[in-house]
Amino acid sequence: MTAQLDFTELRKITGGDEMMESELFQVFLDSAQECLSILRETYGQGAENTWRGQAHAFKGISLAVGAVELGTLCKKAQENHLAPPEEKKKMLAAIEKELAEVEHLVKKEMH
């Protein structure tokens, strides 16, 4: 899987202001790490609603910055919030991998 970033909508919003884009991506990366941390804590049984809520939030922030594949993975996690912990762990691993690739692309693009 290769990370995808679509800067089209973001650049419309920022008017191409690179400083603003950099700040928005930093907010995204910080928020993504927070969502990821909560997903790591809640993939077990008994926390399905928290998992679903965090996956939903993660999906939203991912799509807002153009991280399409990451948003798709988060949508899958949201929709499968009742899956067994083993399945959620696999979804979490895919999200972590994609986020690392997105972070690499963001840093490459912003520098």
mmCIF file with all atom_site columns, C-alpha atoms in Angstrom:
data_model
loop_
_atom_site.group_PDB
_atom_site.id
_atom_site.type_symbol
_atom_site.label_atom_id
_atom_site.label_alt_id
_atom_site.label_comp_id
_atom_site.label_asym_id
_atom_site.label_entity_id
_atom_site.label_seq_id
_atom_site.pdbx_PDB_ins_code
_atom_site.Cartn_x
_atom_site.Cartn_y
_atom_site.Cartn_z
_atom_site.occupancy
_atom_site.B_iso_or_equiv
_atom_site.pdbx_formal_charge
_atom_site.auth_seq_id
_atom_site.auth_comp_id
_atom_site.auth_asym_id
_atom_site.auth_atom_id
_atom_site.pdbx_PDB_model_num
ATOM 1   C CA . MET A 1 1   ? 0.000   0.000  0.000  1.00 0.00 ? 1   MET A CA 1
ATOM 2   C CA . THR A 1 2   ? 1.328   3.398  -0.942 1.00 0.00 ? 2   THR A CA 1
ATOM 3   C CA . ALA A 1 3   ? 0.180   6.496  0.876  1.00 0.00 ? 3   ALA A CA 1
ATOM 4   C CA . GLN A 1 4   ? -1.805  8.963  -1.140 1.00 0.00 ? 4   GLN A CA 1
ATOM 5   C CA . LEU A 1 5   ? -2.164  12.638 -0.455 1.00 0.00 ? 5   LEU A CA 1
ATOM 6   C CA . ASP A 1 6   ? -4.468  14.792 -2.517 1.00 0.00 ? 6   ASP A CA 1
ATOM 7   C CA . PHE A 1 7   ? -3.533  18.393 -1.859 1.00 0.00 ? 7   PHE A CA 1
ATOM 8   C CA . THR A 1 8   ? -6.237  19.811 -4.165 1.00 0.00 ? 8   THR A CA 1
ATOM 9   C CA . GLU A 1 9   ? -8.895  20.665 -1.584 1.00 0.00 ? 9   GLU A CA 1
ATOM 10  C CA . LEU A 1 10  ? -6.372  21.725 1.038  1.00 0.00 ? 10  LEU A CA 1
ATOM 11  C CA . ARG A 1 11  ? -4.744  24.134 -1.406 1.00 0.00 ? 11  ARG A CA 1
ATOM 12  C CA . LYS A 1 12  ? -8.137  25.618 -2.266 1.00 0.00 ? 12  LYS A CA 1
ATOM 13  C CA . ILE A 1 13  ? -8.738  26.267 1.421  1.00 0.00 ? 13  ILE A CA 1
ATOM 14  C CA . THR A 1 14  ? -5.288  27.703 2.107  1.00 0.00 ? 14  THR A CA 1
ATOM 15  C CA . GLY A 1 15  ? -4.937  29.562 -1.179 1.00 0.00 ? 15  GLY A CA 1
ATOM 16  C CA . GLY A 1 16  ? -1.568  27.869 -1.557 1.00 0.00 ? 16  GLY A CA 1
ATOM 17  C CA . ASP A 1 17  ? -0.220  29.446 1.647  1.00 0.00 ? 17  ASP A CA 1
ATOM 18  C CA . GLU A 1 18  ? 2.595   27.033 2.495  1.00 0.00 ? 18  GLU A CA 1
ATOM 19  C CA . MET A 1 19  ? 2.898   28.249 6.087  1.00 0.00 ? 19  MET A CA 1
ATOM 20  C CA . MET A 1 20  ? -0.790  27.603 6.713  1.00 0.00 ? 20  MET A CA 1
ATOM 21  C CA . GLU A 1 21  ? -0.546  24.184 5.049  1.00 0.00 ? 21  GLU A CA 1
ATOM 22  C CA . SER A 1 22  ? 2.408   23.300 7.240  1.00 0.00 ? 22  SER A CA 1
ATOM 23  C CA . GLU A 1 23  ? 0.512   24.349 10.372 1.00 0.00 ? 23  GLU A CA 1
ATOM 24  C CA . LEU A 1 24  ? -2.579  22.380 9.324  1.00 0.00 ? 24  LEU A CA 1
ATOM 25  C CA . PHE A 1 25  ? -0.509  19.281 8.673  1.00 0.00 ? 25  PHE A CA 1
ATOM 26  C CA . GLN A 1 26  ? 1.140   19.601 12.078 1.00 0.00 ? 26  GLN A CA 1
ATOM 27  C CA . VAL A 1 27  ? -2.288  19.804 13.714 1.00 0.00 ? 27  VAL A CA 1
ATOM 28  C CA . PHE A 1 28  ? -3.340  16.775 11.650 1.00 0.00 ? 28  PHE A CA 1
ATOM 29  C CA . LEU A 1 29  ? -0.280  14.748 12.676 1.00 0.00 ? 29  LEU A CA 1
ATOM 30  C CA . ASP A 1 30  ? -0.753  15.613 16.357 1.00 0.00 ? 30  ASP A CA 1
ATOM 31  C CA . SER A 1 31  ? -4.461  14.738 16.214 1.00 0.00 ? 31  SER A CA 1
ATOM 32  C CA . ALA A 1 32  ? -3.756  11.532 14.284 1.00 0.00 ? 32  ALA A CA 1
ATOM 33  C CA . GLN A 1 33  ? -1.320  10.378 16.967 1.00 0.00 ? 33  GLN A CA 1
ATOM 34  C CA . GLU A 1 34  ? -3.937  11.062 19.635 1.00 0.00 ? 34  GLU A CA 1
ATOM 35  C CA . CYS A 1 35  ? -6.580  9.068  17.714 1.00 0.00 ? 35  CYS A CA 1
ATOM 36  C CA . LEU A 1 36  ? -4.092  6.263  17.128 1.00 0.00 ? 36  LEU A CA 1
ATOM 37  C CA . SER A 1 37  ? -3.222  6.133  20.813 1.00 0.00 ? 37  SER A CA 1
ATOM 38  C CA . ILE A 1 38  ? -6.885  5.770  21.769 1.00 0.00 ? 38  ILE A CA 1
ATOM 39  C CA . LEU A 1 39  ? -7.441  3.088  19.110 1.00 0.00 ? 39  LEU A CA 1
ATOM 40  C CA . ARG A 1 40  ? -4.481  1.169  20.566 1.00 0.00 ? 40  ARG A CA 1
ATOM 41  C CA . GLU A 1 41  ? -6.089  1.334  24.009 1.00 0.00 ? 41  GLU A CA 1
ATOM 42  C CA . THR A 1 42  ? -9.588  0.338  22.882 1.00 0.00 ? 42  THR A CA 1
ATOM 43  C CA . TYR A 1 43  ? -9.302  -2.478 20.348 1.00 0.00 ? 43  TYR A CA 1
ATOM 44  C CA . GLY A 1 44  ? -10.306 -5.025 22.983 1.00 0.00 ? 44  GLY A CA 1
ATOM 45  C CA . GLN A 1 45  ? -13.837 -6.003 23.879 1.00 0.00 ? 45  GLN A CA 1
ATOM 46  C CA . GLY A 1 46  ? -15.938 -3.607 25.893 1.00 0.00 ? 46  GLY A CA 1
ATOM 47  C CA . ALA A 1 47  ? -14.765 -0.409 24.211 1.00 0.00 ? 47  ALA A CA 1
ATOM 48  C CA . GLU A 1 48  ? -16.516 -0.747 20.854 1.00 0.00 ? 48  GLU A CA 1
ATOM 49  C CA . ASN A 1 49  ? -18.202 2.665  20.972 1.00 0.00 ? 49  ASN A CA 1
ATOM 50  C CA . THR A 1 50  ? -14.963 4.435  21.823 1.00 0.00 ? 50  THR A CA 1
ATOM 51  C CA . TRP A 1 51  ? -13.190 2.569  18.995 1.00 0.00 ? 51  TRP A CA 1
ATOM 52  C CA . ARG A 1 52  ? -15.955 3.572  16.561 1.00 0.00 ? 52  ARG A CA 1
ATOM 53  C CA . GLY A 1 53  ? -15.871 7.213  17.659 1.00 0.00 ? 53  GLY A CA 1
ATOM 54  C CA . GLN A 1 54  ? -12.097 7.494  17.356 1.00 0.00 ? 54  GLN A CA 1
ATOM 55  C CA . ALA A 1 55  ? -12.054 5.739  13.992 1.00 0.00 ? 55  ALA A CA 1
ATOM 56  C CA . HIS A 1 56  ? -14.733 8.182  12.814 1.00 0.00 ? 56  HIS A CA 1
ATOM 57  C CA . ALA A 1 57  ? -12.744 11.190 14.029 1.00 0.00 ? 57  ALA A CA 1
ATOM 58  C CA . PHE A 1 58  ? -9.549  9.817  12.480 1.00 0.00 ? 58  PHE A CA 1
ATOM 59  C CA . LYS A 1 59  ? -11.371 9.273  9.176  1.00 0.00 ? 59  LYS A CA 1
ATOM 60  C CA . GLY A 1 60  ? -12.582 12.873 9.180  1.00 0.00 ? 60  GLY A CA 1
ATOM 61  C CA . ILE A 1 61  ? -9.240  14.488 9.847  1.00 0.00 ? 61  ILE A CA 1
ATOM 62  C CA . SER A 1 62  ? -7.547  12.211 7.319  1.00 0.00 ? 62  SER A CA 1
ATOM 63  C CA . LEU A 1 63  ? -9.942  13.082 4.532  1.00 0.00 ? 63  LEU A CA 1
ATOM 64  C CA . ALA A 1 64  ? -9.762  16.781 5.426  1.00 0.00 ? 64  ALA A CA 1
ATOM 65  C CA . VAL A 1 65  ? -6.052  16.873 4.572  1.00 0.00 ? 65  VAL A CA 1
ATOM 66  C CA . GLY A 1 66  ? -6.362  14.610 1.543  1.00 0.00 ? 66  GLY A CA 1
ATOM 67  C CA . ALA A 1 67  ? -5.055  11.372 3.096  1.00 0.00 ? 67  ALA A CA 1
ATOM 68  C CA . VAL A 1 68  ? -7.557  9.311  1.126  1.00 0.00 ? 68  VAL A CA 1
ATOM 69  C CA . GLU A 1 69  ? -6.250  5.792  1.778  1.00 0.00 ? 69  GLU A CA 1
ATOM 70  C CA . LEU A 1 70  ? -5.834  6.511  5.491  1.00 0.00 ? 70  LEU A CA 1
ATOM 71  C CA . GLY A 1 71  ? -9.411  7.793  5.592  1.00 0.00 ? 71  GLY A CA 1
ATOM 72  C CA . THR A 1 72  ? -10.581 4.607  3.874  1.00 0.00 ? 72  THR A CA 1
ATOM 73  C CA . LEU A 1 73  ? -8.790  2.432  6.439  1.00 0.00 ? 73  LEU A CA 1
ATOM 74  C CA . CYS A 1 74  ? -10.310 4.437  9.285  1.00 0.00 ? 74  CYS A CA 1
ATOM 75  C CA . LYS A 1 75  ? -13.760 4.088  7.717  1.00 0.00 ? 75  LYS A CA 1
ATOM 76  C CA . LYS A 1 76  ? -13.277 0.313  7.644  1.00 0.00 ? 76  LYS A CA 1
ATOM 77  C CA . ALA A 1 77  ? -12.291 0.387  11.333 1.00 0.00 ? 77  ALA A CA 1
ATOM 78  C CA . GLN A 1 78  ? -15.331 2.508  12.148 1.00 0.00 ? 78  GLN A CA 1
ATOM 79  C CA . GLU A 1 79  ? -17.713 0.227  10.284 1.00 0.00 ? 79  GLU A CA 1
ATOM 80  C CA . ASN A 1 80  ? -16.186 -2.891 11.886 1.00 0.00 ? 80  ASN A CA 1
ATOM 81  C CA . HIS A 1 81  ? -16.193 -1.654 15.480 1.00 0.00 ? 81  HIS A CA 1
ATOM 82  C CA . LEU A 1 82  ? -17.827 -4.912 16.602 1.00 0.00 ? 82  LEU A CA 1
ATOM 83  C CA . ALA A 1 83  ? -15.100 -7.084 15.051 1.00 0.00 ? 83  ALA A CA 1
ATOM 84  C CA . PRO A 1 84  ? -13.084 -9.382 17.326 1.00 0.00 ? 84  PRO A CA 1
ATOM 85  C CA . PRO A 1 85  ? -9.946  -7.865 18.880 1.00 0.00 ? 85  PRO A CA 1
ATOM 86  C CA . GLU A 1 86  ? -7.685  -9.902 16.560 1.00 0.00 ? 86  GLU A CA 1
ATOM 87  C CA . GLU A 1 87  ? -9.317  -8.303 13.509 1.00 0.00 ? 87  GLU A CA 1
ATOM 88  C CA . LYS A 1 88  ? -9.149  -4.837 15.035 1.00 0.00 ? 88  LYS A CA 1
ATOM 89  C CA . LYS A 1 89  ? -5.463  -5.371 15.733 1.00 0.00 ? 89  LYS A CA 1
ATOM 90  C CA . LYS A 1 90  ? -4.936  -6.050 12.010 1.00 0.00 ? 90  LYS A CA 1
ATOM 91  C CA . MET A 1 91  ? -6.884  -2.918 11.085 1.00 0.00 ? 91  MET A CA 1
ATOM 92  C CA . LEU A 1 92  ? -4.830  -0.947 13.579 1.00 0.00 ? 92  LEU A CA 1
ATOM 93  C CA . ALA A 1 93  ? -1.578  -2.224 12.059 1.00 0.00 ? 93  ALA A CA 1
ATOM 94  C CA . ALA A 1 94  ? -2.733  -1.142 8.587  1.00 0.00 ? 94  ALA A CA 1
ATOM 95  C CA . ILE A 1 95  ? -3.697  2.307  9.906  1.00 0.00 ? 95  ILE A CA 1
ATOM 96  C CA . GLU A 1 96  ? -0.335  2.686  11.679 1.00 0.00 ? 96  GLU A CA 1
ATOM 97  C CA . LYS A 1 97  ? 1.555   1.737  8.519  1.00 0.00 ? 97  LYS A CA 1
ATOM 98  C CA . GLU A 1 98  ? -0.429  4.110  6.334  1.00 0.00 ? 98  GLU A CA 1
ATOM 99  C CA . LEU A 1 99  ? -0.071  6.955  8.839  1.00 0.00 ? 99  LEU A CA 1
ATOM 100 C CA . ALA A 1 100 ? 3.713   6.482  8.837  1.00 0.00 ? 100 ALA A CA 1
ATOM 101 C CA . GLU A 1 101 ? 3.709   6.721  5.041  1.00 0.00 ? 101 GLU A CA 1
ATOM 102 C CA . VAL A 1 102 ? 1.469   9.796  5.097  1.00 0.00 ? 102 VAL A CA 1
ATOM 103 C CA . GLU A 1 103 ? 3.726   11.432 7.670  1.00 0.00 ? 103 GLU A CA 1
ATOM 104 C CA . HIS A 1 104 ? 6.724   10.755 5.428  1.00 0.00 ? 104 HIS A CA 1
ATOM 105 C CA . LEU A 1 105 ? 4.942   12.314 2.440  1.00 0.00 ? 105 LEU A CA 1
ATOM 106 C CA . VAL A 1 106 ? 3.838   15.336 4.448  1.00 0.00 ? 106 VAL A CA 1
ATOM 107 C CA . LYS A 1 107 ? 7.365   15.999 5.690  1.00 0.00 ? 107 LYS A CA 1
ATOM 108 C CA . LYS A 1 108 ? 8.724   15.561 2.166  1.00 0.00 ? 108 LYS A CA 1
ATOM 109 C CA . GLU A 1 109 ? 6.126   17.943 0.733  1.00 0.00 ? 109 GLU A CA 1
ATOM 110 C CA . MET A 1 110 ? 6.523   20.581 3.435  1.00 0.00 ? 110 MET A CA 1
ATOM 111 C CA . HIS A 1 111 ? 10.320  20.759 3.318  1.00 0.00 ? 111 HIS A CA 1
#
